[in-house]
mmCIF file of C-alpha atoms in Angstrom:
data_model
loop_
_atom_site.group_PDB
_atom_site.id
_atom_site.type_symbol
_atom_site.label_atom_id
_atom_site.label_comp_id
_atom_site.label_asym_id
_atom_site.label_seq_id
_atom_site.Cartn_x
_atom_site.Cartn_y
_atom_site.Cartn_z
ATOM 1 C CA MET L 1 25.858 5.309 -32.188
ATOM 2 C CA HIS L 2 28.415 7.906 -30.989
ATOM 3 C CA GLY L 3 32.204 7.490 -30.729
ATOM 4 C CA GLU L 4 35.069 9.697 -29.757
ATOM 5 C CA TYR L 5 38.822 9.441 -29.986
ATOM 6 C CA LYS L 6 41.633 12.027 -29.315
ATOM 7 C CA VAL L 7 44.495 11.316 -31.738
ATOM 8 C CA PRO L 8 47.628 10.955 -29.785
ATOM 9 C CA GLY L 9 49.421 14.368 -30.128
ATOM 10 C CA GLY L 10 46.407 15.510 -32.301
ATOM 11 C CA LYS L 11 42.834 16.545 -32.051
ATOM 12 C CA LEU L 12 39.517 15.118 -31.299
ATOM 13 C CA VAL L 13 37.632 13.072 -33.734
ATOM 14 C CA VAL L 14 33.969 12.503 -33.320
ATOM 15 C CA VAL L 15 31.822 9.987 -35.238
ATOM 16 C CA ASP L 16 28.054 9.532 -35.302
ATOM 17 C CA LEU L 17 26.521 6.604 -37.250
ATOM 18 C CA ASP L 18 23.840 4.018 -37.489
ATOM 19 C CA VAL L 19 24.045 0.504 -38.663
ATOM 20 C CA GLU L 20 21.537 -1.014 -41.134
ATOM 21 C CA GLY L 21 21.669 -4.426 -42.600
ATOM 22 C CA GLY L 22 25.002 -4.914 -41.009
ATOM 23 C CA ALA L 23 26.553 -1.995 -42.663
ATOM 24 C CA LEU L 24 27.504 1.550 -41.621
ATOM 25 C CA HIS L 25 24.812 4.081 -42.434
ATOM 26 C CA GLU L 26 24.456 7.949 -42.095
ATOM 27 C CA VAL L 27 28.166 8.286 -40.993
ATOM 28 C CA ARG L 28 29.100 11.818 -40.005
ATOM 29 C CA VAL L 29 32.709 12.665 -38.973
ATOM 30 C CA ALA L 30 33.444 15.808 -37.017
ATOM 31 C CA GLY L 31 35.996 17.289 -34.653
ATOM 32 C CA ASP L 32 38.408 20.166 -33.906
ATOM 33 C CA PHE L 33 41.071 18.905 -36.401
ATOM 34 C CA PHE L 34 42.174 20.781 -39.540
ATOM 35 C CA LEU L 35 41.549 19.290 -42.992
ATOM 36 C CA GLU L 36 42.116 20.562 -46.535
ATOM 37 C CA PRO L 37 40.442 20.608 -49.104
ATOM 38 C CA ASP L 38 37.188 21.473 -47.461
ATOM 39 C CA ASP L 39 35.243 18.772 -49.171
ATOM 40 C CA ALA L 40 37.636 16.000 -47.944
ATOM 41 C CA ILE L 41 35.275 15.628 -44.930
ATOM 42 C CA LEU L 42 32.536 14.486 -47.347
ATOM 43 C CA ALA L 43 35.006 12.013 -49.012
ATOM 44 C CA ILE L 44 35.653 10.504 -45.466
ATOM 45 C CA ASP L 45 31.949 10.095 -44.797
ATOM 46 C CA ALA L 46 31.214 8.578 -48.142
ATOM 47 C CA ALA L 47 34.200 6.157 -47.729
ATOM 48 C CA LEU L 48 32.741 4.796 -44.599
ATOM 49 C CA GLU L 49 29.049 4.693 -45.750
ATOM 50 C CA GLY L 50 28.111 1.040 -46.433
ATOM 51 C CA ALA L 51 31.214 -0.475 -44.922
ATOM 52 C CA PRO L 52 30.438 -3.870 -43.194
ATOM 53 C CA ALA L 53 30.054 -3.076 -39.444
ATOM 54 C CA HIS L 54 32.709 -5.873 -38.704
ATOM 55 C CA THR L 55 35.519 -4.044 -40.683
ATOM 56 C CA ASP L 56 38.443 -3.666 -38.335
ATOM 57 C CA THR L 57 40.445 -0.424 -37.856
ATOM 58 C CA ALA L 58 42.932 -1.113 -40.679
ATOM 59 C CA GLY L 59 40.019 -1.884 -43.089
ATOM 60 C CA LEU L 60 38.212 1.251 -42.312
ATOM 61 C CA ALA L 61 41.413 3.384 -42.603
ATOM 62 C CA ALA L 62 42.216 1.821 -45.981
ATOM 63 C CA ARG L 63 38.793 2.759 -47.260
ATOM 64 C CA ILE L 64 39.383 6.333 -46.113
ATOM 65 C CA ASP L 65 42.918 6.519 -47.590
ATOM 66 C CA ALA L 66 41.610 5.296 -50.993
ATOM 67 C CA ALA L 67 38.841 7.896 -51.103
ATOM 68 C CA LEU L 68 40.762 11.041 -50.208
ATOM 69 C CA PRO L 69 41.916 13.439 -52.831
ATOM 70 C CA ALA L 70 45.676 13.373 -53.576
ATOM 71 C CA SER L 71 45.872 16.949 -52.385
ATOM 72 C CA THR L 72 44.427 16.147 -48.844
ATOM 73 C CA VAL L 73 46.262 17.647 -45.892
ATOM 74 C CA MET L 74 45.412 16.390 -42.357
ATOM 75 C CA LEU L 75 46.534 18.301 -39.238
ATOM 76 C CA GLY L 76 45.594 16.700 -35.921
ATOM 77 C CA LEU L 77 43.787 13.928 -37.792
ATOM 78 C CA THR L 78 44.636 10.584 -39.262
ATOM 79 C CA SER L 79 42.614 8.040 -41.215
ATOM 80 C CA GLU L 80 43.402 5.531 -38.499
ATOM 81 C CA GLY L 81 42.210 7.974 -35.831
ATOM 82 C CA VAL L 82 38.844 8.320 -37.672
ATOM 83 C CA ALA L 83 38.684 4.489 -37.873
ATOM 84 C CA VAL L 84 39.282 4.096 -34.269
ATOM 85 C CA ALA L 85 36.471 6.537 -33.442
ATOM 86 C CA VAL L 86 34.199 4.471 -35.672
ATOM 87 C CA ARG L 87 35.133 1.203 -33.815
ATOM 88 C CA ARG L 88 34.537 2.970 -30.545
ATOM 89 C CA ALA L 89 31.020 3.912 -31.603
ATOM 90 C CA LEU L 90 30.290 0.443 -32.777
ATOM 91 C CA THR L 91 31.589 -1.122 -29.449
ATOM 92 C CA HIS L 92 29.706 1.513 -27.274
ATOM 93 C CA ALA L 93 32.860 2.760 -25.894
ATOM 94 C CA THR L 94 32.522 5.190 -22.808
ATOM 95 C CA GLU L 95 34.406 8.494 -22.519
ATOM 96 C CA TRP L 96 36.509 9.986 -19.663
ATOM 97 C CA ARG L 97 33.655 12.470 -18.672
ATOM 98 C CA ASP L 98 31.069 9.751 -18.437
ATOM 99 C CA TYR L 99 32.520 8.824 -14.938
ATOM 100 C CA ASP L 100 32.743 10.287 -11.519
ATOM 101 C CA TRP L 101 36.553 9.845 -10.960
ATOM 102 C CA GLN L 102 37.875 9.327 -7.548
ATOM 103 C CA LEU L 103 41.407 10.273 -6.319
ATOM 104 C CA ILE L 104 43.343 8.148 -3.774
ATOM 105 C CA HIS L 105 46.520 9.674 -2.325
ATOM 106 C CA GLU L 106 47.401 8.239 1.061
ATOM 107 C CA ALA L 107 50.432 7.958 3.395
ATOM 108 C CA PRO L 108 53.532 6.060 2.340
ATOM 109 C CA GLN L 109 53.067 2.365 1.892
ATOM 110 C CA SER L 110 55.306 -0.644 1.450
ATOM 111 C CA PRO L 111 56.215 -1.931 -2.037
ATOM 112 C CA ALA L 112 54.348 -5.212 -1.560
ATOM 113 C CA LEU L 113 51.234 -3.442 -0.438
ATOM 114 C CA HIS L 114 51.303 -1.033 -3.382
ATOM 115 C CA MET L 115 51.288 -4.170 -5.770
ATOM 116 C CA ALA L 116 48.299 -5.608 -3.860
ATOM 117 C CA LEU L 117 46.400 -2.349 -3.899
ATOM 118 C CA ASP L 118 46.586 -2.214 -7.646
ATOM 119 C CA GLU L 119 45.113 -5.564 -7.878
ATOM 120 C CA VAL L 120 42.422 -5.115 -5.311
ATOM 121 C CA ILE L 121 41.267 -1.668 -6.527
ATOM 122 C CA THR L 122 41.173 -2.698 -10.229
ATOM 123 C CA ALA L 123 39.203 -5.790 -9.280
ATOM 124 C CA GLU L 124 36.672 -3.581 -7.380
ATOM 125 C CA VAL L 125 36.327 -1.448 -10.412
ATOM 126 C CA ALA L 126 35.677 -4.458 -12.584
ATOM 127 C CA ALA L 127 33.048 -5.572 -10.210
ATOM 128 C CA GLY L 128 31.378 -2.228 -10.225
ATOM 129 C CA ARG L 129 31.877 -1.685 -6.465
ATOM 130 C CA ARG L 130 34.298 1.254 -6.996
ATOM 131 C CA PRO L 131 34.279 4.156 -9.501
ATOM 132 C CA PRO L 132 37.156 4.677 -11.887
ATOM 133 C CA THR L 133 40.187 5.709 -9.738
ATOM 134 C CA LEU L 134 43.344 7.685 -9.995
ATOM 135 C CA ARG L 135 45.667 6.478 -7.213
ATOM 136 C CA VAL L 136 48.951 8.473 -6.537
ATOM 137 C CA TRP L 137 51.555 6.358 -4.682
ATOM 138 C CA GLU L 138 53.831 7.253 -1.890
ATOM 139 C CA TRP L 139 56.672 4.952 -1.188
ATOM 140 C CA ALA L 140 57.686 3.854 2.372
ATOM 141 C CA SER L 141 61.033 2.355 1.179
ATOM 142 C CA PRO L 142 63.203 2.003 -2.030
ATOM 143 C CA ALA L 143 62.190 -0.895 -4.365
ATOM 144 C CA VAL L 144 62.749 -2.475 -7.676
ATOM 145 C CA ILE L 145 59.558 -3.635 -9.358
ATOM 146 C CA ILE L 146 59.992 -6.220 -12.090
ATOM 147 C CA GLY L 147 57.401 -7.012 -14.704
ATOM 148 C CA SER L 148 55.230 -10.082 -14.503
ATOM 149 C CA PHE L 149 57.196 -12.096 -16.998
ATOM 150 C CA GLN L 150 60.737 -10.942 -16.257
ATOM 151 C CA SER L 151 63.541 -13.209 -14.946
ATOM 152 C CA LEU L 152 64.444 -12.213 -11.597
ATOM 153 C CA ARG L 153 68.068 -13.180 -11.907
ATOM 154 C CA ASN L 154 68.523 -11.491 -15.162
ATOM 155 C CA GLU L 155 67.137 -8.242 -14.001
ATOM 156 C CA VAL L 156 68.275 -7.735 -10.470
ATOM 157 C CA ASP L 157 71.816 -7.979 -8.722
ATOM 158 C CA PRO L 158 70.828 -9.327 -5.378
ATOM 159 C CA ALA L 159 74.044 -8.098 -3.713
ATOM 160 C CA GLY L 160 73.455 -4.575 -5.045
ATOM 161 C CA ALA L 161 69.805 -4.664 -3.846
ATOM 162 C CA GLU L 162 70.834 -5.894 -0.417
ATOM 163 C CA ARG L 163 73.635 -3.388 -0.051
ATOM 164 C CA HIS L 164 71.287 -0.549 -0.665
ATOM 165 C CA GLY L 165 68.320 -1.943 1.353
ATOM 166 C CA ILE L 166 66.120 -2.308 -1.682
ATOM 167 C CA THR L 167 63.065 -4.502 -1.726
ATOM 168 C CA VAL L 168 62.327 -6.399 -4.948
ATOM 169 C CA VAL L 169 58.727 -7.066 -5.851
ATOM 170 C CA ARG L 170 56.937 -8.439 -8.822
ATOM 171 C CA ARG L 171 53.825 -6.705 -10.237
ATOM 172 C CA ILE L 172 50.869 -8.247 -12.136
ATOM 173 C CA SER L 173 51.475 -6.267 -15.333
ATOM 174 C CA GLY L 174 54.253 -7.016 -17.934
ATOM 175 C CA GLY L 175 57.038 -4.594 -19.012
ATOM 176 C CA GLY L 176 60.373 -3.845 -17.569
ATOM 177 C CA ALA L 177 62.033 -3.309 -14.234
ATOM 178 C CA MET L 178 61.547 -0.028 -12.466
ATOM 179 C CA PHE L 179 64.052 1.427 -9.898
ATOM 180 C CA VAL L 180 62.192 3.434 -7.257
ATOM 181 C CA GLU L 181 63.370 5.658 -4.329
ATOM 182 C CA PRO L 182 61.005 7.713 -2.088
ATOM 183 C CA GLY L 183 61.141 11.304 -3.109
ATOM 184 C CA ASN L 184 62.680 10.512 -6.402
ATOM 185 C CA THR L 185 59.762 8.824 -7.961
ATOM 186 C CA ILE L 186 56.167 9.845 -9.021
ATOM 187 C CA THR L 187 53.975 6.761 -9.468
ATOM 188 C CA TYR L 188 50.233 6.658 -10.205
ATOM 189 C CA SER L 189 47.595 3.986 -11.150
ATOM 190 C CA LEU L 190 44.522 4.433 -13.337
ATOM 191 C CA SER L 191 41.852 1.637 -12.616
ATOM 192 C CA VAL L 192 39.220 2.059 -15.296
ATOM 193 C CA PRO L 193 36.402 0.075 -16.818
ATOM 194 C CA ASP L 194 37.415 -1.644 -19.997
ATOM 195 C CA SER L 195 34.752 0.201 -21.931
ATOM 196 C CA LEU L 196 36.840 3.270 -21.677
ATOM 197 C CA VAL L 197 39.340 1.654 -24.037
ATOM 198 C CA SER L 198 36.795 -0.376 -26.075
ATOM 199 C CA GLY L 199 37.644 -0.155 -29.818
ATOM 200 C CA LEU L 200 41.216 0.604 -29.168
ATOM 201 C CA SER L 201 44.090 -1.836 -29.840
ATOM 202 C CA PHE L 202 46.215 -2.822 -26.914
ATOM 203 C CA ALA L 203 49.014 -0.435 -28.113
ATOM 204 C CA ASP L 204 46.551 2.478 -28.728
ATOM 205 C CA SER L 205 45.063 2.076 -25.218
ATOM 206 C CA TYR L 206 48.631 3.086 -23.785
ATOM 207 C CA ALA L 207 48.598 6.279 -25.746
ATOM 208 C CA TYR L 208 45.004 7.046 -24.927
ATOM 209 C CA LEU L 209 45.451 6.508 -21.183
ATOM 210 C CA ASP L 210 48.752 8.540 -21.166
ATOM 211 C CA ASP L 211 47.355 11.536 -22.951
ATOM 212 C CA TRP L 212 46.054 13.366 -19.930
ATOM 213 C CA VAL L 213 49.573 13.312 -18.328
ATOM 214 C CA LEU L 214 51.085 14.555 -21.533
ATOM 215 C CA GLN L 215 48.882 17.547 -21.369
ATOM 216 C CA ALA L 216 49.632 18.024 -17.615
ATOM 217 C CA LEU L 217 53.368 18.077 -18.484
ATOM 218 C CA GLY L 218 52.732 20.431 -21.188
ATOM 219 C CA ASP L 219 51.078 22.812 -18.844
ATOM 220 C CA MET L 220 54.290 22.672 -16.860
ATOM 221 C CA GLY L 221 56.356 23.620 -19.929
ATOM 222 C CA ILE L 222 57.484 20.067 -20.733
ATOM 223 C CA LYS L 223 57.110 18.908 -24.400
ATOM 224 C CA ALA L 224 56.482 15.175 -23.915
ATOM 225 C CA TRP L 225 55.003 12.446 -26.099
ATOM 226 C CA TYR L 226 53.964 8.792 -26.047
ATOM 227 C CA GLN L 227 56.748 6.572 -27.395
ATOM 228 C CA PRO L 228 55.532 3.069 -28.241
ATOM 229 C CA LEU L 229 54.956 0.766 -26.678
ATOM 230 C CA ASN L 230 54.876 2.078 -23.187
ATOM 231 C CA ASP L 231 57.271 5.092 -22.609
ATOM 232 C CA ILE L 232 56.677 8.785 -22.165
ATOM 233 C CA ALA L 233 59.705 10.637 -23.456
ATOM 234 C CA THR L 234 61.087 14.242 -24.143
ATOM 235 C CA GLU L 235 63.785 15.451 -26.483
ATOM 236 C CA VAL L 236 66.361 14.933 -23.586
ATOM 237 C CA GLY L 237 65.375 11.517 -22.541
ATOM 238 C CA LYS L 238 62.697 9.186 -21.223
ATOM 239 C CA ILE L 239 60.810 10.369 -18.069
ATOM 240 C CA ALA L 240 58.277 7.556 -17.611
ATOM 241 C CA GLY L 241 57.169 4.009 -18.256
ATOM 242 C CA ALA L 242 53.672 2.506 -18.229
ATOM 243 C CA ALA L 243 52.426 -0.968 -17.782
ATOM 244 C CA GLN L 244 48.955 -2.565 -18.054
ATOM 245 C CA LYS L 245 46.908 -5.483 -16.845
ATOM 246 C CA ARG L 246 43.434 -6.429 -18.003
ATOM 247 C CA MET L 247 41.074 -8.050 -15.426
ATOM 248 C CA VAL L 248 37.851 -9.879 -16.357
ATOM 249 C CA GLY L 249 34.616 -8.948 -14.481
ATOM 250 C CA PRO L 250 32.658 -11.246 -12.289
ATOM 251 C CA ASN L 251 31.127 -14.259 -14.219
ATOM 252 C CA GLY L 252 33.244 -13.284 -17.203
ATOM 253 C CA GLY L 253 31.404 -9.910 -17.621
ATOM 254 C CA PRO L 254 32.774 -6.555 -18.361
ATOM 255 C CA GLY L 255 36.117 -6.099 -16.745
ATOM 256 C CA ALA L 256 38.665 -3.290 -15.863
ATOM 257 C CA VAL L 257 42.099 -2.124 -16.885
ATOM 258 C CA LEU L 258 44.922 -1.284 -14.675
ATOM 259 C CA HIS L 259 47.367 1.379 -16.244
ATOM 260 C CA HIS L 260 50.130 2.362 -13.945
ATOM 261 C CA VAL L 261 53.060 4.704 -14.640
ATOM 262 C CA THR L 262 56.366 5.269 -12.784
ATOM 263 C CA MET L 263 57.907 8.778 -13.586
ATOM 264 C CA SER L 264 61.423 9.784 -12.690
ATOM 265 C CA TYR L 265 61.285 12.903 -10.553
ATOM 266 C CA ASP L 266 65.187 12.521 -9.713
ATOM 267 C CA ILE L 267 67.431 9.580 -9.979
ATOM 268 C CA ASP L 268 70.590 8.081 -8.453
ATOM 269 C CA ALA L 269 71.771 6.580 -11.681
ATOM 270 C CA ASP L 270 74.984 5.085 -10.197
ATOM 271 C CA LYS L 271 72.905 3.271 -7.585
ATOM 272 C CA MET L 272 70.437 2.078 -10.193
ATOM 273 C CA LEU L 273 73.186 0.472 -12.240
ATOM 274 C CA GLU L 274 74.397 -1.380 -9.133
ATOM 275 C CA VAL L 275 70.987 -2.854 -8.589
ATOM 276 C CA LEU L 276 69.625 -3.351 -12.024
ATOM 277 C CA ARG L 277 71.378 -5.561 -14.625
ATOM 278 C CA ILE L 278 70.856 -3.341 -17.756
ATOM 279 C CA GLY L 279 72.701 -5.234 -20.505
ATOM 280 C CA LYS L 280 74.039 -4.028 -23.747
ATOM 281 C CA GLU L 281 71.400 -5.947 -25.733
ATOM 282 C CA LYS L 282 68.606 -4.064 -23.987
ATOM 283 C CA MET L 283 70.272 -0.784 -24.748
ATOM 284 C CA SER L 284 71.039 -1.607 -28.352
ATOM 285 C CA ASP L 285 67.863 -0.328 -29.861
ATOM 286 C CA LYS L 286 67.746 2.937 -27.782
ATOM 287 C CA GLY L 287 70.455 4.652 -29.833
ATOM 288 C CA ILE L 288 72.576 5.645 -26.718
ATOM 289 C CA LYS L 289 75.726 4.420 -25.150
ATOM 290 C CA SER L 290 74.865 4.629 -21.431
ATOM 291 C CA ALA L 291 71.885 3.521 -19.444
ATOM 292 C CA LYS L 292 72.345 6.664 -17.372
ATOM 293 C CA LYS L 293 71.404 8.790 -20.376
ATOM 294 C CA ARG L 294 68.062 7.073 -20.921
ATOM 295 C CA VAL L 295 66.310 8.867 -18.195
ATOM 296 C CA ASP L 296 66.057 12.801 -17.783
ATOM 297 C CA PRO L 297 64.258 13.466 -14.495
ATOM 298 C CA LEU L 298 61.440 15.901 -14.002
ATOM 299 C CA ARG L 299 63.269 17.760 -11.242
ATOM 300 C CA ARG L 300 65.732 19.108 -13.747
ATOM 301 C CA GLN L 301 63.163 19.677 -16.442
ATOM 302 C CA THR L 302 60.650 21.581 -14.249
ATOM 303 C CA GLY L 303 62.579 23.045 -11.389
ATOM 304 C CA LEU L 304 59.669 22.373 -9.221
ATOM 305 C CA PRO L 305 59.382 20.395 -5.985
ATOM 306 C CA ARG L 306 58.081 16.785 -6.352
ATOM 307 C CA GLU L 307 54.845 17.673 -4.367
ATOM 308 C CA THR L 308 54.078 20.603 -6.670
ATOM 309 C CA VAL L 309 54.580 18.427 -9.789
ATOM 310 C CA ILE L 310 51.996 15.918 -8.363
ATOM 311 C CA ASP L 311 49.588 18.654 -7.386
ATOM 312 C CA ARG L 312 49.769 20.083 -10.919
ATOM 313 C CA MET L 313 49.156 16.741 -12.415
ATOM 314 C CA VAL L 314 46.203 16.062 -10.215
ATOM 315 C CA GLU L 315 44.734 19.532 -10.848
ATOM 316 C CA SER L 316 45.112 19.060 -14.570
ATOM 317 C CA PHE L 317 43.220 15.764 -14.396
ATOM 318 C CA ARG L 318 40.586 17.386 -12.175
ATOM 319 C CA ASN L 319 39.987 20.261 -14.694
ATOM 320 C CA ARG L 320 39.607 17.960 -17.642
ATOM 321 C CA TYR L 321 37.469 15.204 -16.249
ATOM 322 C CA GLY L 322 36.482 16.031 -12.665
ATOM 323 C CA LEU L 323 38.016 14.295 -9.620
ATOM 324 C CA THR L 324 36.795 13.864 -5.982
ATOM 325 C CA HIS L 325 38.824 12.738 -3.038
ATOM 326 C CA GLY L 326 38.322 9.203 -1.954
ATOM 327 C CA ARG L 327 39.976 6.674 0.309
ATOM 328 C CA ILE L 328 40.793 2.949 0.441
ATOM 329 C CA THR L 329 38.011 1.204 2.214
ATOM 330 C CA PRO L 330 38.630 -1.073 5.224
ATOM 331 C CA GLU L 331 37.573 -4.049 3.179
ATOM 332 C CA GLU L 332 39.910 -3.132 0.279
ATOM 333 C CA LEU L 333 42.813 -2.547 2.746
ATOM 334 C CA ALA L 334 42.332 -5.834 4.557
ATOM 335 C CA ARG L 335 42.203 -7.727 1.255
ATOM 336 C CA ALA L 336 45.312 -5.870 0.098
ATOM 337 C CA GLU L 337 47.232 -6.650 3.235
ATOM 338 C CA GLU L 338 46.459 -10.270 2.852
ATOM 339 C CA LEU L 339 47.659 -10.215 -0.681
ATOM 340 C CA ALA L 340 50.783 -8.274 0.311
ATOM 341 C CA THR L 341 51.669 -11.006 2.728
ATOM 342 C CA THR L 342 50.654 -14.112 0.958
ATOM 343 C CA LYS L 343 51.468 -13.193 -2.592
ATOM 344 C CA TYR L 344 53.642 -10.141 -3.180
ATOM 345 C CA SER L 345 55.962 -10.863 -0.257
ATOM 346 C CA SER L 346 56.352 -14.543 -1.164
ATOM 347 C CA ALA L 347 59.414 -16.012 -2.823
ATOM 348 C CA GLU L 348 57.232 -18.150 -4.974
ATOM 349 C CA TRP L 349 55.584 -15.098 -6.736
ATOM 350 C CA THR L 350 58.791 -12.923 -6.796
ATOM 351 C CA ALA L 351 60.842 -15.719 -8.241
ATOM 352 C CA ARG L 352 57.956 -17.263 -10.326
ATOM 353 C CA VAL L 353 60.221 -16.477 -13.441
ATOM 354 C CA SER L 354 63.698 -17.152 -11.930
#
């Protein structure tokens, strides 16, 4: 069995192992990390040898920690990262390069249709009728997108939304409200088989699926990192928020994960505060006094046009994992248009948590 895991902000960990009699056997850990003393790698292998195959990530990490010499120094590596790689091997997790990735980047579409396309495309991936897909959004109109479980009245000022011509829609994933204006926002979705995040905790899957964009931003000179649970941040402020939805496959079989990210390219903070109800309680754990200071847009940090930032992100993904141009099929579009009308534009759905 073979498992790989790139430690967030760190290096790749590779584990090869067998299972005999319900226990780990012939465990070999490798990777491009740094580790001292030299024989600490043998201590890691020995700590994992014989561990029950059902041992969870925390239990495996504890075995490693207990076996390492006191003088051990890990760079780009953590005991938990090794444990995750073991769990990924045991669950037959897939890797990014196992797939023929498809890019969808089409003309601007309405907020409701974007919500519907996320649902339809991810369901198609779960059913095996579509390859894993990176979809870059273009917005036809300004919008506020609230999380699946948020209270509409608590998050949105209806008078402010009406005054600025902003459509309010509810997505199928959890998380917080996002304020979007065409030209000021970069939004993308990853629709992937759930085997890609097999062996990862829900929280770890965010960091894992965000890692490629952190590297893309780094290529543009932006030092960004994953900030639990679902933010991408820099030293001068948050630049993006992510959300996920898990979908079960046909007949309860293997499913898919929707991971979508909204990035701030530019922002009209005054308008945002007229539309979103951002209370003091929500800001209390952020260590700042003003909601305006929470977001530091990519336009200021890169000095690049929005289209160039998108092109560089896409090219970074392509260079790492391969990516071919695709399209929304007529059948997918028809289903999405139906959902946009019957579900995502309906008061019943938008106000389901009033």
